[in-house]
Coordinates of C-alpha atoms in Angstrom, one line a residue:
M1 CA -28.1 67.2 -29.4
V2 CA -25.9 64.2 -30.2
S3 CA -26.5 62.8 -33.6
Y4 CA -27.7 59.2 -34.1
E5 CA -24.7 58.4 -36.3
Y6 CA -22.3 59.5 -33.6
I7 CA -23.9 57.2 -31.0
L8 CA -23.8 54.3 -33.5
G9 CA -20.1 54.9 -34.2
V10 CA -19.2 54.9 -30.6
L11 CA -21.1 51.6 -30.0
L12 CA -19.3 50.0 -33.0
A13 CA -15.9 51.2 -31.9
S14 CA -16.5 49.9 -28.4
L15 CA -17.6 46.5 -29.8
L16 CA -14.6 46.2 -32.1
G17 CA -12.3 47.3 -29.3
S18 CA -13.7 44.6 -26.9
V19 CA -13.3 41.9 -29.6
F20 CA -9.7 43.0 -30.3
I21 CA -8.9 42.9 -26.5
M22 CA -10.4 39.4 -26.3
I23 CA -8.4 38.1 -29.2
I24 CA -5.2 39.5 -27.8
S25 CA -6.0 38.1 -24.3
T26 CA -6.8 34.6 -25.8
T27 CA -3.6 34.6 -27.9
L28 CA -1.5 35.4 -24.8
G29 CA -3.3 32.7 -22.8
G30 CA -4.4 35.3 -20.3
N31 CA -7.7 33.7 -19.5
K32 CA -6.2 30.4 -18.3
K33 CA -7.3 29.4 -14.8
F34 CA -6.1 26.8 -12.5
K35 CA -8.4 24.9 -10.2
A36 CA -7.6 22.5 -7.4
L37 CA -9.1 19.0 -7.9
S38 CA -9.8 18.8 -4.2
G39 CA -12.0 21.5 -2.8
G40 CA -12.4 23.6 -6.0
V41 CA -9.7 26.1 -5.1
T42 CA -9.1 28.5 -8.0
S43 CA -5.8 30.3 -8.3
N44 CA -4.9 33.5 -10.2
G45 CA -4.9 33.1 -14.0
F46 CA -1.4 33.1 -15.5
G47 CA -0.9 33.2 -19.3
N48 CA 1.6 31.0 -21.1
G49 CA 3.4 34.1 -22.2
A50 CA 3.5 35.8 -18.8
F51 CA 5.5 34.9 -15.7
R52 CA 3.7 33.0 -13.0
P53 CA 5.0 31.9 -9.6
G54 CA 6.6 28.4 -9.9
M55 CA 7.2 28.7 -13.6
E56 CA 11.0 28.3 -13.1
E57 CA 10.4 25.3 -10.9
E58 CA 8.1 23.7 -13.5
K59 CA 11.0 23.9 -16.0
S60 CA 13.5 22.5 -13.5
T61 CA 11.3 19.7 -11.9
D62 CA 10.3 16.5 -13.7
V63 CA 8.3 14.9 -10.9
V64 CA 6.5 16.2 -7.7
I65 CA 6.1 13.4 -5.1
V66 CA 3.6 14.0 -2.3
G67 CA 4.7 12.1 0.8
A68 CA 8.1 10.6 1.8
G69 CA 7.0 7.5 3.6
V70 CA 8.2 4.0 2.4
A71 CA 6.7 4.5 -1.1
G72 CA 7.6 8.2 -1.5
A73 CA 11.1 8.0 -0.2
A74 CA 11.9 4.9 -2.3
L75 CA 10.4 6.4 -5.4
A76 CA 12.3 9.7 -5.0
Y77 CA 15.6 7.9 -4.8
T78 CA 14.7 5.6 -7.7
L79 CA 13.5 8.3 -10.1
A80 CA 16.4 10.6 -9.2
K81 CA 18.9 7.8 -10.0
E82 CA 17.2 7.6 -13.4
G83 CA 18.1 11.3 -13.9
R84 CA 14.7 12.8 -13.1
R85 CA 14.6 16.0 -11.1
V86 CA 12.4 15.3 -8.1
H87 CA 10.7 17.5 -5.6
V88 CA 9.3 15.6 -2.6
I89 CA 6.9 17.3 -0.2
E90 CA 6.4 15.5 3.1
R91 CA 4.1 16.6 5.9
D92 CA 6.5 15.7 8.7
L93 CA 10.2 15.0 8.2
T94 CA 10.8 13.8 11.8
E95 CA 11.2 10.0 12.3
P96 CA 7.8 8.3 12.1
D97 CA 6.6 6.2 15.0
R98 CA 4.2 3.5 13.7
I99 CA 3.1 0.1 14.8
V100 CA 2.9 -1.4 11.3
G101 CA 5.1 -1.4 8.2
E102 CA 7.7 -3.2 10.2
L103 CA 7.9 -6.6 8.3
L104 CA 9.2 -6.7 4.7
Q105 CA 8.7 -10.0 3.0
P106 CA 11.5 -11.7 1.0
G107 CA 9.8 -10.7 -2.3
G108 CA 9.9 -7.1 -1.1
Y109 CA 13.5 -7.3 -0.1
L110 CA 14.4 -8.5 -3.6
K111 CA 12.6 -5.4 -5.0
L112 CA 14.7 -3.3 -2.5
I113 CA 17.8 -4.8 -4.0
E114 CA 16.6 -4.0 -7.5
L115 CA 16.2 -0.4 -6.4
G116 CA 19.6 -0.2 -4.8
L117 CA 18.1 0.4 -1.3
E118 CA 19.0 -2.9 0.5
D119 CA 21.4 -1.0 2.7
C120 CA 18.5 0.8 4.3
A121 CA 17.3 -2.4 5.9
N122 CA 20.5 -3.8 7.4
E123 CA 22.4 -3.7 10.6
S124 CA 22.6 0.2 10.5
I125 CA 18.9 0.2 11.7
D126 CA 19.2 -3.1 13.7
A127 CA 17.0 -4.8 11.2
Q128 CA 16.4 -8.6 11.8
K129 CA 16.3 -11.3 9.2
V130 CA 13.1 -13.3 9.1
F131 CA 13.1 -16.8 7.6
G132 CA 9.4 -17.8 7.9
Y133 CA 6.5 -18.1 10.3
A134 CA 5.4 -20.2 13.3
L135 CA 1.7 -20.9 13.4
Y136 CA 0.0 -21.7 16.7
K137 CA -3.5 -23.1 17.4
D138 CA -4.9 -24.7 20.5
G139 CA -1.4 -25.4 22.0
K140 CA -0.1 -26.9 18.8
D141 CA 2.4 -25.2 16.5
T142 CA 3.9 -25.7 13.1
K143 CA 6.9 -23.9 11.4
L144 CA 6.6 -22.6 7.9
T145 CA 9.9 -21.7 6.3
Y146 CA 10.4 -19.3 3.3
P147 CA 11.6 -21.2 0.1
L148 CA 14.9 -19.3 -0.1
E149 CA 17.1 -22.2 -1.3
K150 CA 17.8 -20.7 -4.8
Y151 CA 18.6 -17.2 -3.5
S152 CA 21.8 -15.8 -2.0
S153 CA 22.3 -16.0 1.8
D154 CA 21.4 -12.4 2.2
V155 CA 17.9 -12.8 0.8
A156 CA 15.3 -13.2 3.6
G157 CA 12.5 -11.2 5.1
R158 CA 13.4 -8.1 7.2
S159 CA 11.8 -6.7 10.3
F160 CA 12.7 -3.3 11.8
H161 CA 11.4 -0.1 13.3
N162 CA 9.4 1.5 10.5
G163 CA 10.6 5.0 11.3
R164 CA 14.3 4.0 11.1
F165 CA 13.7 2.4 7.7
I166 CA 12.0 5.5 6.4
Q167 CA 14.6 7.9 7.7
R168 CA 17.4 5.8 6.2
M169 CA 15.7 5.9 2.8
R170 CA 15.1 9.7 3.1
E171 CA 18.7 10.2 3.9
K172 CA 19.8 8.1 0.9
A173 CA 17.5 10.1 -1.4
M174 CA 19.0 13.3 -0.2
T175 CA 22.5 12.2 -1.2
L176 CA 21.4 12.8 -4.8
S177 CA 21.7 16.4 -6.0
N178 CA 18.5 16.2 -8.1
V179 CA 16.3 15.5 -5.1
K180 CA 14.6 18.3 -3.2
L181 CA 13.0 17.2 0.0
E182 CA 10.8 19.8 1.7
Q183 CA 8.5 19.7 4.7
G184 CA 5.0 20.9 3.8
S185 CA 1.3 19.9 3.8
V186 CA -0.1 19.4 0.4
T187 CA -3.7 20.6 0.3
T188 CA -4.8 20.3 -3.3
L189 CA -3.8 19.3 -6.8
I190 CA -3.6 22.0 -9.5
E191 CA -5.4 21.3 -12.7
E192 CA -5.4 23.1 -16.0
K193 CA -7.8 22.0 -18.7
G194 CA -8.1 18.5 -17.1
I195 CA -4.4 18.1 -16.7
V196 CA -2.7 18.0 -13.2
K197 CA 0.1 20.5 -13.3
G198 CA 1.3 20.3 -9.7
V199 CA 0.2 20.9 -6.1
I200 CA -0.7 23.7 -3.7
Y201 CA 0.9 23.2 -0.3
K202 CA 1.8 25.1 2.9
N203 CA 5.5 25.0 3.7
K204 CA 7.0 24.7 7.2
A205 CA 6.5 28.5 7.8
G206 CA 2.8 28.2 6.9
E207 CA 3.1 30.0 3.6
E208 CA 1.0 28.8 0.7
M209 CA 3.2 27.6 -2.1
R210 CA 2.9 26.0 -5.5
A211 CA 5.0 23.2 -7.0
Y212 CA 4.7 22.4 -10.7
A213 CA 5.9 19.4 -12.7
P214 CA 4.8 17.4 -15.7
L215 CA 4.1 14.4 -13.4
T216 CA 2.7 14.4 -9.9
I217 CA 2.8 11.1 -7.9
V218 CA 0.7 11.0 -4.8
C219 CA 2.1 8.7 -2.0
D220 CA 0.5 10.4 1.0
G221 CA -0.4 7.2 2.8
C222 CA -3.6 5.5 4.2
F223 CA -5.1 8.8 5.3
S224 CA -4.6 10.4 1.9
N225 CA -6.6 13.6 1.3
L226 CA -5.9 13.5 -2.4
R227 CA -7.0 10.0 -3.4
K228 CA -10.6 11.0 -4.1
S229 CA -9.3 13.2 -6.9
L230 CA -7.5 10.3 -8.7
S231 CA -9.6 7.2 -7.8
A232 CA -13.0 6.0 -6.7
P233 CA -12.0 4.5 -3.3
K234 CA -14.0 2.1 -1.2
V235 CA -12.2 2.0 2.1
E236 CA -13.1 -0.8 4.6
S237 CA -12.0 -1.0 8.2
P238 CA -12.2 -4.7 9.2
S239 CA -10.3 -4.5 12.5
C240 CA -7.9 -2.6 14.8
F241 CA -4.4 -3.5 15.9
V242 CA -3.3 -3.1 19.5
G243 CA 0.5 -2.7 19.5
L244 CA 3.0 -3.4 22.3
I245 CA 6.8 -3.8 22.4
L246 CA 8.2 -6.7 24.4
E247 CA 11.7 -6.2 25.6
N248 CA 14.6 -8.6 26.2
C249 CA 12.6 -11.8 25.5
E250 CA 13.3 -14.6 23.0
L251 CA 10.8 -15.9 20.5
P252 CA 10.1 -19.6 20.6
H253 CA 11.3 -19.8 17.0
A254 CA 14.2 -17.4 16.4
N255 CA 14.0 -15.1 13.3
H256 CA 10.4 -16.1 12.6
G257 CA 7.1 -14.3 12.7
H258 CA 4.6 -15.9 15.1
V259 CA 0.9 -16.1 14.4
I260 CA -1.4 -17.3 17.1
L261 CA -4.9 -18.2 15.8
G262 CA -6.6 -16.7 18.8
D263 CA -10.1 -16.0 19.8
P264 CA -11.6 -13.7 18.4
S265 CA -8.8 -13.0 15.9
P266 CA -5.0 -13.5 15.3
I267 CA -2.2 -12.3 17.5
L268 CA 1.2 -11.5 16.0
F269 CA 4.8 -11.5 17.3
Y270 CA 7.9 -10.6 15.3
P271 CA 11.3 -9.1 16.1
I272 CA 11.9 -5.4 15.3
S273 CA 15.4 -5.1 16.7
S274 CA 17.9 -7.3 18.5
T275 CA 16.2 -6.6 21.9
E276 CA 12.6 -5.9 21.0
V277 CA 9.6 -8.0 19.8
R278 CA 6.5 -6.4 18.4
C279 CA 3.2 -7.8 19.5
L280 CA 0.1 -6.9 17.5
V281 CA -3.3 -8.0 18.9
D282 CA -6.1 -7.9 16.3
V283 CA -9.5 -6.7 17.5
P284 CA -12.3 -7.1 15.0
G285 CA -14.5 -4.1 14.2
T286 CA -13.8 -0.4 14.4
K287 CA -14.0 0.1 18.2
V288 CA -11.5 -1.1 20.8
P289 CA -11.6 -1.1 24.6
S290 CA -10.5 2.2 26.1
V291 CA -6.8 2.5 26.9
A292 CA -7.2 5.5 29.2
S293 CA -9.9 3.8 31.4
G294 CA -7.9 0.6 31.9
E295 CA -10.4 -1.5 29.8
M296 CA -7.8 -2.3 27.3
A297 CA -5.3 -3.5 29.9
N298 CA -8.0 -5.7 31.4
Y299 CA -8.9 -7.1 28.0
L300 CA -5.3 -8.0 27.2
K301 CA -4.8 -9.7 30.6
T302 CA -8.0 -11.7 30.7
V303 CA -8.8 -12.4 27.0
V304 CA -5.4 -12.3 25.2
A305 CA -2.8 -13.4 27.8
P306 CA -4.2 -16.9 28.3
Q307 CA -3.6 -17.5 24.6
I308 CA 0.0 -16.4 24.5
P309 CA 2.8 -19.0 24.2
P310 CA 4.3 -19.7 27.7
Q311 CA 7.7 -18.4 26.6
L312 CA 6.3 -15.0 25.9
H313 CA 3.7 -14.8 28.7
S314 CA 5.7 -13.0 31.4
A315 CA 7.1 -10.4 28.9
F316 CA 3.6 -9.8 27.6
M317 CA 2.2 -9.2 31.1
A318 CA 5.1 -6.9 32.0
V319 CA 4.5 -4.6 29.0
V320 CA 0.7 -4.5 29.7
E321 CA 1.4 -3.5 33.3
K322 CA 3.7 -0.6 32.0
G323 CA 0.7 0.7 30.1
N324 CA 2.6 1.5 26.9
I325 CA -0.3 0.4 24.6
R326 CA -1.1 1.9 21.2
T327 CA -3.9 1.3 18.8
M328 CA -4.6 1.9 15.1
Q329 CA -7.3 1.2 12.6
N330 CA -6.6 -1.4 9.9
K331 CA -7.8 -0.5 6.4
S332 CA -8.4 -2.3 3.2
M333 CA -9.0 -0.8 -0.2
A334 CA -8.9 -2.3 -3.7
A335 CA -7.1 -0.2 -6.3
N336 CA -9.8 1.7 -8.3
P337 CA -7.9 4.4 -10.2
V338 CA -9.4 7.1 -12.3
P339 CA -6.7 7.8 -15.0
T340 CA -5.9 11.5 -14.8
P341 CA -3.3 13.2 -17.1
G342 CA -0.4 14.5 -15.1
A343 CA -0.9 12.5 -11.9
I344 CA -0.8 8.9 -10.5
L345 CA -1.4 7.3 -7.1
L346 CA 1.0 4.9 -5.4
G347 CA 1.4 3.2 -2.0
D348 CA -1.3 3.1 0.6
S349 CA -3.0 6.1 -0.9
F350 CA -3.7 3.8 -3.9
N351 CA -4.2 0.3 -2.6
M352 CA -4.4 -1.2 0.9
R353 CA -4.9 -4.7 2.3
H354 CA -5.2 -6.1 5.8
P355 CA -1.7 -5.9 7.4
L356 CA -1.9 -9.5 8.8
T357 CA 0.5 -10.9 6.1
G358 CA 2.9 -7.9 6.0
G359 CA 2.5 -7.5 2.3
G360 CA 2.0 -3.7 2.0
M361 CA 5.6 -2.7 1.5
T362 CA 6.2 -5.5 -1.0
V363 CA 3.3 -4.3 -3.2
A364 CA 4.6 -0.7 -3.0
L365 CA 8.2 -1.5 -3.8
S366 CA 7.0 -3.8 -6.7
D367 CA 4.9 -0.9 -8.0
I368 CA 7.9 1.4 -7.9
V369 CA 10.1 -1.0 -9.9
L370 CA 7.4 -1.4 -12.5
L371 CA 6.8 2.4 -12.7
R372 CA 10.5 3.0 -13.0
D373 CA 10.7 0.6 -15.9
L374 CA 7.7 2.1 -17.7
L375 CA 9.1 5.6 -17.4
R376 CA 12.7 4.7 -18.3
P377 CA 12.2 5.0 -22.2
L378 CA 10.7 8.5 -21.8
H379 CA 13.0 11.5 -21.8
D380 CA 10.1 14.0 -21.9
L381 CA 7.1 13.7 -19.6
N382 CA 5.3 16.8 -20.9
N383 CA 2.8 15.1 -23.1
A384 CA 0.4 14.5 -20.2
S385 CA -2.4 12.9 -22.2
A386 CA -0.1 10.5 -24.1
L387 CA 1.7 9.6 -20.8
C388 CA -1.6 9.0 -19.0
H389 CA -2.7 6.7 -21.9
Y390 CA 0.6 4.8 -21.7
L391 CA 0.6 4.5 -17.9
E392 CA -2.8 2.7 -17.9
S393 CA -0.7 -0.4 -18.6
F394 CA 0.7 0.1 -15.0
Y395 CA -2.7 -0.8 -13.5
T396 CA -2.7 -4.2 -15.4
L397 CA 1.0 -5.1 -15.2
R398 CA 1.0 -4.7 -11.4
K399 CA -1.8 -7.2 -10.9
P400 CA 0.1 -10.5 -10.6
V401 CA 2.0 -9.2 -7.5
S402 CA -0.6 -6.9 -6.0
S403 CA -3.7 -9.1 -6.5
T404 CA -1.9 -12.2 -5.1
I405 CA -0.8 -10.4 -1.9
N406 CA -4.1 -8.5 -1.5
T407 CA -6.3 -11.5 -2.0
L408 CA -4.2 -13.7 0.3
A409 CA -4.2 -11.0 3.1
G410 CA -8.0 -10.6 2.9
A411 CA -8.7 -14.4 2.7
L412 CA -6.3 -15.4 5.4
Y413 CA -7.6 -12.8 7.8
K414 CA -11.2 -14.1 7.4
V415 CA -10.1 -17.7 7.7
F416 CA -7.9 -17.1 10.8
C417 CA -10.6 -15.3 12.7
A418 CA -12.7 -17.3 15.1
S419 CA -16.3 -17.7 14.1
P420 CA -19.5 -19.3 15.6
D421 CA -20.3 -20.7 12.2
P422 CA -19.3 -24.5 12.2
A423 CA -18.3 -24.2 8.5
R424 CA -15.9 -21.4 9.2
Q425 CA -14.5 -23.3 12.2
E426 CA -13.9 -26.3 9.9
M427 CA -12.2 -24.0 7.4
R428 CA -9.9 -22.7 10.1
E429 CA -9.0 -26.2 11.2
A430 CA -8.4 -27.3 7.6
C431 CA -6.1 -24.4 7.0
F432 CA -3.9 -25.2 10.0
G433 CA -4.0 -28.9 9.1
Y434 CA -3.2 -28.3 5.4
L435 CA -0.1 -26.1 6.2
N436 CA 1.0 -28.7 8.7
L437 CA 1.2 -31.4 6.0
G438 CA 4.4 -29.9 4.7
G439 CA 5.7 -30.3 1.2
I440 CA 3.8 -28.4 -1.5
C441 CA 1.0 -27.8 1.0
S442 CA 3.2 -25.5 3.1
Y443 CA 5.8 -24.6 0.4
G444 CA 3.1 -23.3 -2.0
P445 CA 1.2 -21.0 0.3
V446 CA 4.4 -19.6 2.0
S447 CA 5.9 -18.8 -1.4
L448 CA 2.7 -16.8 -2.2
L449 CA 2.8 -15.1 1.2
S450 CA 6.5 -14.2 0.8
G451 CA 6.0 -12.5 -2.5
L452 CA 8.4 -14.9 -4.2
N453 CA 5.7 -16.5 -6.3
P454 CA 3.1 -13.9 -7.2
R455 CA 0.7 -16.1 -9.2
P456 CA -3.0 -15.5 -8.6
L457 CA -4.0 -18.9 -10.1
H458 CA -1.7 -20.7 -7.7
L459 CA -3.3 -18.8 -4.8
F460 CA -6.8 -19.8 -6.1
L461 CA -5.9 -23.5 -6.3
H462 CA -4.3 -23.6 -2.9
F463 CA -7.2 -21.9 -1.3
F464 CA -9.7 -24.4 -2.6
A465 CA -7.3 -27.3 -1.9
V466 CA -7.6 -26.2 1.7
A467 CA -11.4 -26.3 1.4
I468 CA -11.3 -29.8 -0.2
Y469 CA -8.9 -31.0 2.4
G470 CA -11.4 -29.8 5.0
V471 CA -14.2 -31.7 3.3
G472 CA -12.0 -34.8 3.2
R473 CA -11.5 -34.5 7.0
L474 CA -15.2 -34.4 7.5
M475 CA -15.8 -37.5 5.4
L476 CA -13.5 -39.6 7.7
P477 CA -13.8 -42.1 9.2
F478 CA -17.1 -42.3 7.3
P479 CA -19.5 -39.7 5.9
S480 CA -22.9 -38.9 7.4
P481 CA -25.6 -36.6 6.1
K482 CA -24.7 -34.0 8.8
R483 CA -21.0 -34.1 7.8
M484 CA -21.8 -34.0 4.1
W485 CA -24.0 -31.0 4.6
L486 CA -21.2 -29.3 6.7
G487 CA -18.8 -30.1 3.8
I488 CA -21.1 -28.4 1.3
R489 CA -21.3 -25.4 3.6
L490 CA -17.5 -25.3 4.0
I491 CA -17.1 -25.0 0.2
L492 CA -19.8 -22.3 0.1
S493 CA -18.1 -20.5 3.0
A494 CA -14.7 -20.6 1.2
S495 CA -16.3 -19.3 -2.0
G496 CA -18.0 -16.5 0.0
I497 CA -14.6 -15.5 1.4
I498 CA -12.5 -15.4 -1.8
F499 CA -14.8 -14.5 -4.6
P500 CA -15.7 -11.0 -3.4
I501 CA -12.0 -10.2 -2.9
I502 CA -11.3 -11.5 -6.4
K503 CA -14.2 -9.4 -7.8
G504 CA -12.7 -6.3 -6.1
E505 CA -9.3 -7.0 -7.7
G506 CA -10.8 -7.6 -11.1
V507 CA -11.2 -11.1 -12.5
R508 CA -9.9 -10.2 -16.0
Q509 CA -6.9 -8.2 -14.8
M510 CA -6.1 -10.8 -12.2
F511 CA -6.3 -14.0 -14.2
F512 CA -6.2 -12.9 -17.8
P513 CA -4.2 -9.7 -17.9
A514 CA -3.0 -10.4 -21.5
T515 CA -6.6 -9.9 -22.7
V516 CA -6.6 -6.3 -21.4
P517 CA -5.7 -3.8 -24.2
A518 CA -3.7 -1.6 -21.8
Y519 CA -1.3 -4.6 -21.3
Y520 CA 0.2 -3.9 -24.7
R521 CA 0.6 -0.1 -24.5
S522 CA 3.9 1.2 -26.0
P523 CA 5.8 4.3 -24.8
P524 CA 4.5 7.5 -26.5
V525 CA 6.7 8.7 -29.4
H526 CA 7.5 12.5 -29.1

């Protein structure tokens, strides 16, 4: 018979042995686990003292960039020029074929110059200079010219094929030895103790891979599958664009974008090469007539074509007859980040606005310049918590540019759309009339639209100046109770358009950024 003392000794030895093994395991970091922020994927545990796949890359890579579109490609080149070792993972490295992202405002072109990427939007891709807009309504038109007098002759807007622009930036990024550009689909972010350490992705061969770096920047576009991990997005879909390309036709106003205040919503024309003009027809809502059944062609012929300027009518009808018609959903999303150590969002995955004003690339490039400047003093990105705390300033410092362009895009779209509401109709008439006055009444709004004067307060004042101008029109030649009531409704309608957009952008960050503590964050000292 086994003695009681022997059994007790075995139990004590087993207990002490288990405790000893746990202490050793904890010391070596063997119990660390990685989880993916999206989908809860858990990888094998790798201790700090043991080899794990990707460890060598983690030491040799400073930044992982998800996506190589406009934002990702420009960011890769910018950070690599700063001496960062960059690994870019892009889902598809073939030339994109999109119907938006084709018009870069002058303010965006100035940012392109700051980044050293202006040669990506020149004659090499048949880019066209844009000097302003022509606005059409009910057979009348007015020309709005960018205020470029104090800039060099090269500074203007640029329009081009989106895919050519992106490919040119990718090629330029690849000329730098510290850029690794790889085709792969990123599925999840890797997190260790609340800190993003990198990404899990499938490479071109379909193999699951891991890429590690102290900082992961997500730029995977409007259909981002990672944004929910790093923000609290509220995506809206106000309308759809129907895209066509008109060939070998001349715009009524050369080197200008053309905006027709049509019914039910705006129609856009702008050059994208020396022989091609892009036409974008806005269709409110989330559904469009079917292209396959011929409903779309009929809609374009019967509803849109009668509103097209005569100089473009025959070219428009010819392309509709060919049937080369494409559609896409327009999206709008205010930036609502959830600061996360080790990761940050950028581009359309972070912030979107209606593409009517062509401001998206200007916002993205401005964000890249700001992020570059914030990271420049930092030689080491490994203190993820301190870096995250410091980069909270990014969200406030970007507001003058982003909130101006975002608010203007949302407000103009609502004003430019036709409406059965008499107050909204008057606001639309007032807007066209106000811009037609010339002087500060056109110079001011166009400088905001172009990204050359990103001042939210100026936008706010001009918007309500339009509303007051509209009320003044109603009071002439003499006021009546009906006209006075319509004037009150016009002011209320204007308020109903702009105040929700401002609320989404953040009143304090937009108008009083200096009162936000993050505005004053200093680089962390290592």
